[in-house]
Short mmCIF file of C-alpha atoms in Angstrom, two decimals:
data_model
loop_
_atom_site.label_atom_id
_atom_site.label_comp_id
_atom_site.label_asym_id
_atom_site.label_seq_id
_atom_site.Cartn_x
_atom_site.Cartn_y
_atom_site.Cartn_z
CA MET A 1 -22.77 -18.78 -36.73
CA ILE A 2 -24.39 -18.56 -33.32
CA GLN A 3 -27.85 -20.16 -32.43
CA VAL A 4 -29.41 -19.47 -29.09
CA ARG A 5 -32.23 -21.91 -28.21
CA ASP A 6 -34.69 -21.35 -25.32
CA LEU A 7 -31.99 -19.96 -22.92
CA TYR A 8 -32.87 -19.40 -19.40
CA LYS A 9 -30.67 -18.02 -16.49
CA GLN A 10 -31.36 -17.66 -12.91
CA PHE A 11 -29.40 -16.21 -10.16
CA GLY A 12 -30.67 -17.79 -7.18
CA LYS A 13 -34.53 -17.00 -7.28
CA ASN A 14 -33.97 -14.17 -9.79
CA GLU A 15 -34.75 -15.11 -13.26
CA VAL A 16 -32.71 -13.08 -15.50
CA LEU A 17 -33.11 -14.74 -18.92
CA LYS A 18 -36.67 -16.13 -19.67
CA GLY A 19 -36.40 -18.15 -22.98
CA ILE A 20 -34.10 -16.29 -25.41
CA ASN A 21 -34.06 -17.43 -29.00
CA LEU A 22 -31.53 -15.77 -31.26
CA ASP A 23 -29.75 -16.52 -34.57
CA ILE A 24 -26.58 -14.51 -35.51
CA LYS A 25 -25.37 -14.92 -38.95
CA GLN A 26 -21.83 -14.40 -40.30
CA GLY A 27 -21.04 -10.79 -40.84
CA GLU A 28 -23.94 -9.30 -38.79
CA VAL A 29 -23.68 -6.60 -36.37
CA VAL A 30 -26.28 -7.31 -33.76
CA VAL A 31 -26.90 -4.39 -31.26
CA ILE A 32 -28.74 -5.29 -28.15
CA ILE A 33 -30.47 -2.41 -26.35
CA GLY A 34 -32.64 -2.25 -23.36
CA PRO A 35 -33.11 -0.77 -19.89
CA SER A 36 -30.49 -1.94 -17.17
CA GLY A 37 -31.42 -4.98 -15.53
CA SER A 38 -33.12 -6.42 -18.64
CA GLY A 39 -30.58 -9.14 -19.10
CA LYS A 40 -28.70 -7.82 -22.07
CA SER A 41 -25.18 -8.31 -20.57
CA THR A 42 -26.15 -11.55 -19.10
CA LEU A 43 -27.15 -12.81 -22.40
CA LEU A 44 -23.82 -11.76 -24.01
CA ARG A 45 -21.90 -13.31 -21.23
CA CYS A 46 -23.73 -16.70 -21.67
CA LEU A 47 -22.53 -16.72 -25.46
CA ASN A 48 -18.98 -17.64 -24.32
CA LEU A 49 -19.95 -19.24 -21.09
CA ILE A 50 -18.44 -16.70 -18.90
CA GLU A 51 -22.04 -17.01 -17.40
CA MET A 52 -23.53 -20.52 -17.22
CA PRO A 53 -26.99 -20.70 -18.43
CA THR A 54 -29.47 -22.55 -16.32
CA SER A 55 -31.19 -24.26 -19.30
CA GLY A 56 -31.35 -24.07 -23.10
CA ASP A 57 -28.77 -24.57 -25.67
CA ILE A 58 -26.15 -22.43 -27.59
CA PHE A 59 -24.65 -23.45 -30.79
CA PHE A 60 -21.48 -22.00 -32.28
CA GLN A 61 -20.79 -22.92 -35.86
CA GLY A 62 -23.42 -25.93 -35.47
CA GLN A 63 -21.61 -27.33 -32.42
CA SER A 64 -23.45 -27.10 -28.89
CA ILE A 65 -21.10 -25.16 -26.66
CA LEU A 66 -22.90 -26.63 -23.51
CA ASP A 67 -22.14 -29.99 -24.56
CA LYS A 68 -19.75 -31.88 -22.01
CA LYS A 69 -17.68 -33.02 -25.01
CA THR A 70 -17.03 -29.41 -26.18
CA ASN A 71 -13.87 -27.98 -25.15
CA ILE A 72 -15.03 -24.64 -24.18
CA ASN A 73 -11.39 -23.09 -24.26
CA LYS A 74 -11.17 -23.87 -27.85
CA VAL A 75 -14.58 -22.19 -28.51
CA ARG A 76 -13.57 -19.09 -26.62
CA GLU A 77 -10.49 -18.80 -28.70
CA GLN A 78 -12.74 -18.01 -31.57
CA ILE A 79 -15.09 -15.60 -29.62
CA GLY A 80 -13.37 -12.33 -28.54
CA MET A 81 -14.83 -10.27 -25.96
CA VAL A 82 -14.59 -6.87 -24.81
CA PHE A 83 -15.64 -5.70 -21.36
CA GLN A 84 -17.12 -2.51 -19.99
CA GLN A 85 -14.17 -2.19 -17.27
CA PHE A 86 -11.50 -2.94 -20.02
CA ASN A 87 -9.98 -5.76 -17.76
CA LEU A 88 -6.44 -5.20 -19.32
CA PHE A 89 -3.75 -6.98 -17.21
CA PRO A 90 -2.34 -4.39 -15.04
CA HIS A 91 0.92 -6.26 -14.51
CA MET A 92 1.74 -6.71 -18.13
CA THR A 93 2.96 -4.19 -20.80
CA VAL A 94 0.53 -3.44 -23.77
CA LEU A 95 2.72 -5.90 -25.80
CA ASP A 96 2.41 -8.63 -23.29
CA ASN A 97 -1.40 -8.02 -22.81
CA ILE A 98 -2.05 -8.44 -26.60
CA THR A 99 0.36 -11.38 -27.09
CA PHE A 100 -0.11 -13.41 -24.03
CA ALA A 101 -2.98 -15.49 -25.34
CA PRO A 102 -1.59 -15.92 -28.82
CA ARG A 103 1.73 -17.03 -27.52
CA LYS A 104 0.30 -19.34 -24.98
CA LEU A 105 -2.52 -20.79 -27.27
CA LEU A 106 -1.43 -20.31 -30.92
CA LYS A 107 2.38 -20.93 -29.96
CA LEU A 108 3.54 -17.76 -31.72
CA SER A 109 7.25 -17.13 -31.36
CA LYS A 110 8.38 -13.93 -29.57
CA GLU A 111 9.13 -12.32 -33.04
CA GLU A 112 5.76 -13.24 -34.63
CA ALA A 113 3.92 -12.02 -31.65
CA TYR A 114 5.74 -8.84 -31.57
CA GLN A 115 4.96 -8.27 -35.26
CA LEU A 116 1.35 -9.24 -34.61
CA ALA A 117 1.11 -6.80 -31.71
CA VAL A 118 2.65 -3.85 -33.93
CA LYS A 119 0.40 -4.59 -36.89
CA LEU A 120 -2.82 -4.50 -34.43
CA LEU A 121 -1.44 -1.34 -32.59
CA LYS A 122 -1.05 0.57 -35.96
CA LYS A 123 -4.51 -0.03 -36.70
CA ILE A 124 -5.58 1.94 -33.75
CA ASN A 125 -2.70 4.38 -33.75
CA LEU A 126 -1.25 3.21 -30.57
CA GLU A 127 2.07 1.80 -31.69
CA GLN A 128 3.98 4.14 -29.55
CA LYS A 129 2.42 2.63 -26.48
CA ILE A 130 3.58 -0.92 -27.09
CA ASP A 131 5.69 -0.84 -24.05
CA ALA A 132 3.51 1.23 -21.67
CA TYR A 133 1.55 -0.30 -18.83
CA PRO A 134 -2.25 -0.07 -18.68
CA SER A 135 -2.13 2.34 -15.61
CA SER A 136 -0.51 5.14 -17.93
CA LEU A 137 -3.15 4.87 -20.45
CA SER A 138 -6.44 6.74 -20.76
CA GLY A 139 -9.75 4.97 -20.67
CA GLY A 140 -10.33 5.21 -24.64
CA GLN A 141 -6.69 3.90 -25.13
CA LYS A 142 -7.36 0.99 -22.55
CA GLN A 143 -10.63 -0.05 -24.46
CA ARG A 144 -9.19 0.25 -27.90
CA ILE A 145 -6.18 -1.98 -26.52
CA ALA A 146 -8.59 -4.36 -24.99
CA ILE A 147 -10.43 -4.66 -28.45
CA VAL A 148 -7.10 -5.21 -30.14
CA ARG A 149 -6.12 -7.98 -27.48
CA ALA A 150 -9.32 -9.89 -28.36
CA LEU A 151 -8.62 -9.48 -32.09
CA ALA A 152 -5.16 -10.89 -31.60
CA MET A 153 -6.69 -14.34 -31.21
CA ASN A 154 -8.12 -13.89 -34.62
CA PRO A 155 -11.82 -14.62 -33.41
CA LYS A 156 -14.67 -15.30 -35.80
CA VAL A 157 -17.04 -13.29 -33.46
CA MET A 158 -16.65 -10.30 -31.10
CA LEU A 159 -18.80 -9.60 -28.19
CA PHE A 160 -18.99 -6.21 -26.76
CA ASP A 161 -20.41 -5.75 -23.11
CA GLU A 162 -21.18 -1.91 -22.90
CA PRO A 163 -17.57 -1.13 -24.20
CA THR A 164 -18.19 2.64 -23.89
CA SER A 165 -20.18 2.83 -20.57
CA ALA A 166 -17.06 3.36 -18.34
CA LEU A 167 -15.53 6.05 -20.52
CA ASP A 168 -15.42 9.77 -20.21
CA PRO A 169 -17.74 11.19 -22.91
CA GLU A 170 -14.86 12.66 -24.90
CA MET A 171 -13.23 9.26 -25.30
CA VAL A 172 -16.41 7.35 -26.48
CA GLY A 173 -15.93 8.43 -30.02
CA GLU A 174 -12.41 6.86 -30.57
CA VAL A 175 -13.56 3.59 -29.38
CA LEU A 176 -16.72 3.64 -31.31
CA ALA A 177 -14.75 4.33 -34.36
CA VAL A 178 -12.53 1.39 -33.91
CA MET A 179 -15.75 -0.88 -33.55
CA LYS A 180 -17.18 0.71 -36.59
CA GLN A 181 -14.03 0.04 -38.69
CA LEU A 182 -14.26 -3.53 -37.57
CA ALA A 183 -17.85 -3.84 -38.71
CA LEU A 184 -16.80 -2.46 -42.08
CA GLU A 185 -14.18 -5.25 -42.21
CA GLY A 186 -16.89 -7.82 -42.14
CA MET A 187 -16.43 -8.99 -38.34
CA THR A 188 -19.53 -10.60 -36.82
CA MET A 189 -20.44 -8.65 -33.89
CA VAL A 190 -22.74 -8.75 -30.90
CA VAL A 191 -22.95 -5.32 -29.09
CA VAL A 192 -24.59 -4.49 -25.84
CA THR A 193 -24.65 -0.74 -25.77
CA HIS A 194 -26.43 2.28 -24.71
CA GLU A 195 -24.95 4.15 -27.80
CA MET A 196 -28.12 4.58 -29.86
CA GLY A 197 -26.23 6.42 -32.62
CA PHE A 198 -24.00 3.54 -32.95
CA ALA A 199 -26.77 1.11 -32.99
CA ARG A 200 -28.64 3.09 -35.74
CA GLU A 201 -25.53 3.76 -38.02
CA VAL A 202 -23.57 0.46 -37.54
CA GLY A 203 -26.19 -2.16 -36.37
CA SER A 204 -27.46 -4.53 -39.07
CA ARG A 205 -30.03 -5.71 -36.57
CA VAL A 206 -31.23 -4.25 -33.33
CA LEU A 207 -32.82 -6.22 -30.40
CA PHE A 208 -34.67 -4.57 -27.64
CA MET A 209 -34.61 -6.57 -24.55
CA ASP A 210 -36.74 -6.13 -21.35
CA GLU A 211 -37.23 -8.18 -18.39
CA GLY A 212 -35.01 -11.21 -19.68
CA GLN A 213 -37.03 -11.41 -22.93
CA ILE A 214 -36.30 -10.23 -26.49
CA ILE A 215 -39.43 -7.83 -26.91
CA GLU A 216 -38.69 -6.56 -30.54
CA GLU A 217 -35.99 -7.04 -33.11
CA GLY A 218 -35.69 -5.70 -36.55
CA THR A 219 -33.40 -3.43 -38.69
CA PRO A 220 -32.19 -0.09 -36.96
CA GLN A 221 -34.64 1.78 -39.27
CA GLU A 222 -37.56 -0.30 -37.94
CA ILE A 223 -36.76 -0.10 -34.54
CA PHE A 224 -35.86 3.49 -34.24
CA THR A 225 -38.32 5.15 -36.61
CA ASN A 226 -41.14 2.75 -36.25
CA PRO A 227 -41.03 0.74 -32.96
CA LYS A 228 -44.12 -1.61 -32.90
CA HIS A 229 -44.07 -2.65 -29.11
CA PRO A 230 -45.17 0.03 -26.56
CA ARG A 231 -42.28 -0.88 -24.21
CA THR A 232 -39.82 -0.24 -27.05
CA ARG A 233 -41.43 3.05 -27.68
CA GLU A 234 -41.40 4.02 -24.02
CA PHE A 235 -37.62 3.00 -23.68
CA LEU A 236 -36.69 4.86 -26.87
CA SER A 237 -38.60 7.91 -25.88
CA LYS A 238 -36.49 7.95 -22.75
CA VAL A 239 -33.07 7.54 -24.35
CA LEU A 240 -33.32 9.30 -27.64
CA MET B 1 7.56 16.48 -6.24
CA PRO B 2 10.43 17.65 -4.21
CA ASN B 3 7.95 19.36 -1.67
CA LEU B 4 6.50 15.95 -0.78
CA GLN B 5 9.86 14.46 -0.50
CA ARG B 6 10.84 17.19 1.86
CA THR B 7 7.96 16.83 4.13
CA ARG B 8 8.44 13.03 4.12
CA ARG B 9 12.01 13.60 5.09
CA ILE B 10 10.98 15.69 7.97
CA GLU B 11 8.41 13.26 9.03
CA ASN B 12 11.15 10.48 8.86
CA ALA B 13 13.57 12.70 11.03
CA LYS B 14 10.74 13.33 13.50
CA SER B 15 10.01 9.55 14.02
CA SER B 16 13.65 8.70 14.41
CA LEU B 17 13.93 11.26 17.17
CA ILE B 18 11.05 9.76 18.94
CA VAL B 19 12.54 6.36 18.55
CA ILE B 20 15.92 7.59 19.85
CA ALA B 21 14.31 9.47 22.89
CA LEU B 22 12.42 6.14 23.69
CA VAL B 23 15.60 4.07 23.62
CA ALA B 24 17.19 6.58 25.94
CA ILE B 25 14.43 6.16 28.59
CA VAL B 26 14.75 2.34 28.13
CA LEU B 27 18.43 2.51 28.54
CA ILE B 28 18.11 4.59 31.80
CA ILE B 29 15.77 2.00 33.13
CA LEU B 30 17.99 -0.76 32.12
CA SER B 31 21.18 0.89 33.65
CA GLN B 32 19.39 0.25 36.97
CA MET B 33 19.45 -3.46 36.31
CA ASN B 34 22.44 -5.96 36.48
CA PHE B 35 23.38 -7.44 33.15
CA ALA B 36 26.59 -8.86 34.43
CA PHE B 37 25.44 -12.51 33.67
CA VAL B 38 25.43 -11.74 29.85
CA GLY B 39 29.29 -12.10 29.68
CA LYS B 40 29.26 -15.56 31.39
CA TYR B 41 26.03 -16.77 29.63
CA LYS B 42 26.40 -15.42 26.17
CA HIS B 43 26.71 -18.78 24.62
CA PHE B 44 23.40 -19.65 25.95
CA TYR B 45 21.82 -16.80 24.12
CA ILE B 46 23.98 -17.17 20.95
CA GLN B 47 22.88 -20.93 20.90
CA GLY B 48 19.16 -20.24 21.87
CA THR B 49 19.01 -17.37 19.17
CA ILE B 50 20.31 -19.67 16.39
CA ASN B 51 18.01 -22.39 17.32
CA THR B 52 15.03 -19.84 17.32
CA ILE B 53 16.06 -18.62 13.80
CA VAL B 54 16.24 -22.19 12.62
CA LEU B 55 12.83 -23.16 14.00
CA ALA B 56 11.26 -20.03 12.51
CA PHE B 57 12.96 -20.41 9.30
CA PHE B 58 11.84 -24.06 8.66
CA ALA B 59 8.28 -23.32 10.13
CA VAL B 60 7.82 -20.29 7.83
CA ILE B 61 8.99 -22.41 4.63
CA PHE B 62 6.77 -25.29 5.29
CA GLY B 63 3.93 -22.98 6.55
CA VAL B 64 3.98 -21.07 3.07
CA ILE B 65 4.36 -24.45 1.11
CA PHE B 66 1.36 -26.05 3.04
CA GLY B 67 -0.47 -22.74 3.00
CA VAL B 68 -0.39 -22.45 -0.69
CA VAL B 69 -1.79 -26.08 -0.95
CA ILE B 70 -4.47 -25.30 1.52
CA SER B 71 -5.63 -21.98 -0.09
CA LEU B 72 -5.79 -23.63 -3.47
CA MET B 73 -7.90 -26.29 -2.15
CA ARG B 74 -10.01 -23.50 -0.53
CA ILE B 75 -10.62 -21.60 -3.72
CA SER B 76 -11.18 -24.71 -5.78
CA ASN B 77 -14.44 -25.85 -7.19
CA SER B 78 -14.47 -29.20 -5.42
CA GLN B 79 -16.84 -29.20 -2.34
CA VAL B 80 -14.77 -31.94 -0.70
CA LEU B 81 -11.59 -29.99 -0.99
CA LYS B 82 -13.17 -26.84 0.21
CA ILE B 83 -14.76 -28.42 3.41
CA VAL B 84 -11.41 -30.31 4.26
CA SER B 85 -9.40 -27.06 3.89
CA ALA B 86 -12.05 -24.89 5.67
CA SER B 87 -12.28 -27.42 8.60
CA TYR B 88 -8.35 -27.41 8.82
CA VAL B 89 -8.07 -23.58 8.99
CA GLU B 90 -11.09 -23.29 11.55
CA PHE B 91 -9.61 -26.03 13.67
CA ILE B 92 -6.13 -24.58 13.79
CA ARG B 93 -7.27 -20.96 14.35
CA GLY B 94 -9.68 -22.11 16.99
CA THR B 95 -7.34 -24.01 19.22
CA PRO B 96 -4.33 -22.88 21.14
CA LEU B 97 -0.93 -23.14 19.80
CA LEU B 98 0.15 -24.78 23.04
CA VAL B 99 -2.59 -27.59 22.71
CA GLN B 100 -1.48 -28.27 19.35
CA LEU B 101 2.17 -28.54 20.28
CA TYR B 102 1.13 -31.08 23.09
CA ILE B 103 -1.00 -33.08 20.74
CA ILE B 104 1.83 -33.46 18.34
CA TYR B 105 4.62 -33.83 20.75
CA TYR B 106 2.94 -36.22 23.06
CA GLY B 107 -0.18 -37.45 21.10
CA LEU B 108 1.51 -38.53 17.88
CA PRO B 109 4.13 -40.86 19.54
CA MET B 110 1.41 -42.52 21.39
CA LEU B 111 -0.13 -43.25 17.89
CA GLY B 112 3.20 -44.64 16.86
CA ILE B 113 4.50 -41.71 14.96
CA ARG B 114 7.90 -40.57 16.28
CA PHE B 115 10.22 -37.83 15.42
CA PHE B 116 13.68 -38.80 14.55
CA ASP B 117 16.86 -36.75 14.35
CA ILE B 118 17.47 -35.38 10.93
CA ARG B 119 21.02 -34.70 9.60
CA LEU B 120 21.31 -31.72 7.35
CA PRO B 121 24.33 -30.21 5.56
CA LEU B 122 25.43 -26.72 6.80
CA ILE B 123 22.96 -26.66 9.71
CA GLY B 124 24.08 -30.21 11.28
CA THR B 125 21.82 -32.50 13.25
CA ILE B 126 18.29 -31.38 13.99
CA PRO B 127 17.09 -33.48 16.92
CA GLY B 128 13.62 -35.24 16.94
CA ASP B 129 12.07 -32.69 19.51
CA PHE B 130 13.12 -29.98 17.25
CA ILE B 131 11.25 -31.59 14.32
CA ALA B 132 8.19 -31.80 16.50
CA GLY B 133 8.31 -28.11 17.06
CA ILE B 134 8.86 -27.31 13.40
CA VAL B 135 6.02 -29.63 12.53
CA THR B 136 3.55 -27.81 14.99
CA LEU B 137 4.63 -24.35 13.97
CA SER B 138 4.34 -25.23 10.17
CA ILE B 139 0.86 -26.68 10.70
CA ASN B 140 -0.13 -23.65 12.67
CA SER B 141 1.22 -21.13 10.39
CA ALA B 142 0.02 -22.81 7.28
CA ALA B 143 -3.63 -21.97 8.39
CA TYR B 144 -2.93 -18.36 8.70
CA VAL B 145 -0.84 -18.21 5.44
CA SER B 146 -3.62 -19.97 3.55
CA GLU B 147 -6.07 -17.43 4.68
CA ILE B 148 -3.71 -14.49 3.59
CA ILE B 149 -3.11 -16.16 0.17
CA ARG B 150 -6.93 -16.70 -0.25
CA ALA B 151 -7.88 -13.14 0.71
CA GLY B 152 -5.13 -11.89 -1.64
CA ILE B 153 -6.18 -14.01 -4.58
CA GLN B 154 -9.97 -13.08 -4.08
CA ALA B 155 -9.04 -9.33 -3.86
CA VAL B 156 -8.03 -9.56 -7.56
CA ASP B 157 -10.82 -8.03 -9.64
CA LYS B 158 -13.04 -10.92 -11.03
CA GLY B 159 -12.87 -9.19 -14.53
CA GLN B 160 -9.22 -10.38 -14.63
CA MET B 161 -10.11 -14.00 -14.67
CA GLU B 162 -13.11 -13.44 -17.01
CA ALA B 163 -10.81 -11.67 -19.48
CA SER B 164 -8.13 -14.31 -19.40
CA ARG B 165 -10.69 -17.17 -19.68
CA SER B 166 -12.55 -15.16 -22.66
CA LEU B 167 -9.38 -15.39 -24.54
CA GLY B 168 -9.46 -19.35 -24.32
CA LEU B 169 -6.88 -19.58 -21.59
CA THR B 170 -7.22 -22.35 -19.04
CA TYR B 171 -8.10 -21.82 -15.43
CA ALA B 172 -4.69 -22.86 -14.41
CA THR B 173 -2.89 -20.80 -16.93
CA SER B 174 -5.05 -17.80 -15.80
CA MET B 175 -4.32 -18.47 -12.26
CA ARG B 176 -0.68 -18.61 -12.74
CA TYR B 177 0.04 -15.72 -15.10
CA VAL B 178 -2.93 -13.38 -14.43
CA ILE B 179 -4.21 -13.82 -11.14
CA PHE B 180 -1.22 -14.84 -8.92
CA PRO B 181 1.18 -12.00 -9.88
CA GLN B 182 -1.49 -9.51 -9.01
CA ALA B 183 -2.25 -11.29 -5.82
CA LEU B 184 1.32 -11.34 -4.65
CA LYS B 185 1.16 -7.63 -4.10
CA ASN B 186 -1.72 -8.01 -1.75
CA ILE B 187 -0.24 -11.16 0.00
CA LEU B 188 3.52 -10.01 0.68
CA PRO B 189 2.96 -7.45 3.37
CA ALA B 190 0.58 -9.76 5.21
CA LEU B 191 2.91 -12.59 4.81
CA GLY B 192 5.74 -10.51 6.30
CA ASN B 193 3.42 -10.17 9.47
CA GLU B 194 3.07 -13.78 9.62
CA PHE B 195 6.81 -14.37 9.52
CA ILE B 196 7.11 -12.02 12.64
CA VAL B 197 4.30 -13.92 14.40
CA VAL B 198 6.09 -17.06 13.75
CA ILE B 199 9.41 -15.87 15.19
CA LYS B 200 7.50 -14.73 18.41
CA GLU B 201 5.19 -17.69 18.74
CA SER B 202 8.12 -20.13 18.22
CA SER B 203 8.96 -19.38 21.90
CA ILE B 204 6.12 -21.50 23.07
CA VAL B 205 8.26 -24.85 22.16
CA SER B 206 10.44 -24.09 24.97
CA VAL B 207 7.73 -25.80 27.15
CA ILE B 208 8.58 -29.25 25.65
CA GLY B 209 12.26 -28.53 26.16
CA ILE B 210 13.62 -27.52 22.80
CA ALA B 211 16.51 -25.20 23.56
CA ASP B 212 15.31 -22.00 21.84
CA LEU B 213 16.08 -18.51 22.89
CA MET B 214 13.08 -18.57 25.56
CA TYR B 215 14.32 -21.88 26.97
CA LYS B 216 17.80 -20.66 27.17
CA ALA B 217 16.70 -17.37 28.95
CA ASP B 218 14.68 -19.67 31.64
CA THR B 219 17.94 -21.58 32.29
CA VAL B 220 19.93 -18.53 32.73
CA ARG B 221 17.22 -17.37 35.26
CA THR B 222 17.47 -20.40 37.20
CA ASN B 223 21.37 -20.44 37.17
CA THR B 224 21.72 -16.86 38.19
CA PHE B 225 18.69 -16.60 40.62
CA GLN B 226 17.92 -13.36 38.75
CA PRO B 227 14.11 -13.55 37.77
CA PHE B 228 13.94 -10.52 35.61
CA GLU B 229 16.92 -9.40 33.75
CA PRO B 230 17.61 -12.56 31.51
CA LEU B 231 14.09 -12.27 30.32
CA ILE B 232 14.60 -8.64 29.36
CA PHE B 233 17.63 -9.56 27.50
CA ALA B 234 15.78 -12.40 25.56
CA ALA B 235 13.01 -9.94 24.94
CA LEU B 236 15.64 -7.60 23.44
CA ILE B 237 17.01 -10.12 21.00
CA TYR B 238 13.43 -11.22 19.95
CA PHE B 239 12.82 -7.55 19.16
CA ILE B 240 15.96 -7.04 17.19
CA LEU B 241 15.02 -10.25 15.20
CA THR B 242 11.33 -9.12 14.49
CA PHE B 243 12.16 -5.38 14.06
CA GLY B 244 15.15 -6.30 11.71
CA LEU B 245 12.90 -8.51 9.61
CA SER B 246 9.96 -5.97 9.50
CA LYS B 247 12.52 -3.28 8.24
CA LEU B 248 13.91 -5.73 5.59
CA LEU B 249 10.39 -6.43 4.45
CA GLY B 250 9.72 -2.80 4.31
CA ILE B 251 12.58 -2.27 2.05
CA ILE B 252 11.53 -5.21 -0.06
CA GLU B 253 7.90 -3.58 -0.41
CA LYS B 254 9.41 -0.27 -1.44
CA ARG B 255 11.38 -1.79 -4.05
CA MET B 256 8.26 -3.57 -5.36
CA LYS B 257 6.35 -0.33 -5.43
CA ILE B 258 9.09 1.50 -7.24
CA SER B 259 9.12 -1.07 -9.83
CA ASP B 260 5.43 -0.66 -10.03
CA SER B 261 5.13 2.94 -10.57
CA SER B 262 8.05 3.07 -13.11
CA SER B 263 6.17 0.59 -15.07
#
């Protein structure tokens, strides 16, 4: 579904990604782990061109998204993204947050959009918050709504950029539960996280990144019980 | 929180008392002066005040319109637009308003650009000189307004644009529905300040003979041979205009905050 070929990214003189190759298949849950500054978030942000790669190519459903002829907005409609800082729109209600993009882009009527929002909110047990503003929600609620906002566009892939890192510990569970449910429903997911438990339980494949490169990849079992590379071992010994 | 409200009320009462005391002191000083001319020359002041308000009103309107355009150029991705708008802002901010006024009033006609009288419903005829004043003040104000708007837009968290674009929305749609409504809350208070500045700075057009409040006050001075009191009276009118405006803006701001917190 997504192919990354020889991807490089520099910020000024700082080389953050050094030749990434990656294939993500339909229905996979790819979890990217690694120390901070290893380029995991940058890689994720390159997948929908929120960050522009310096060189290399990215294919989404066989089509290069870096091609000048590709309409990146159309591609982004099919790639949902969830951010560490939630990034809900503070001046819109939960309803408007969820339905803003579908109404503008999928041309849903007010009624259709409302039904969609109710359906999605029921999934995360927050339908009573439909008229609330984000400022009145807890971090966990905000992030669950941010997930649902991305789902409202009915994307084919979901990208998660450290979705639980800005949350109080007691709220991490509720967000991970939504993500797990999503994985069970067959959603293709790419998740950058420090939640090793989630990686082990839900991930179909785990990538370990360090210094802009994918050092090691394999099933959760391979990575967590029998890491081959010394740097993977070192990292896991610190976080587990 | 009734307690908080109570302390606030006491604070308000205190500050009103101080204001009243200050006003009393000023009144005592003023009572030593001779304001008998006001009766005879009140039409001068009324006409001058109206002219100042009209001048400031149009300068603010056009200043905001130009200012929005320039700020959008400033945050665009085009290097050319960026350089043009940045130079504009730097030039206007780096030269005195008086020089700008002379350049436009004396300079442009030498290049063949003349200012004609304009007839408007309700307001009546606006003379050409007046137009030159409005143009100068608008051009000047636009530079400051554009900086206010640029700062307001850039103060909105970058994640907002990223989230909007990640949903597939275009830059323009994101700007209009996501960034701008949030930026407005940063912009409005500073913009109110700019309006007040325009009212005050508009007094400079009196040097090219536009009959604004300052010009009229000068006329009264020469007619009455009183060098001081006519200016004090003009200052008072300026103050009423700016203070009234700032109170009005304060009310509007408060309204916005209430609608914000109830949301």
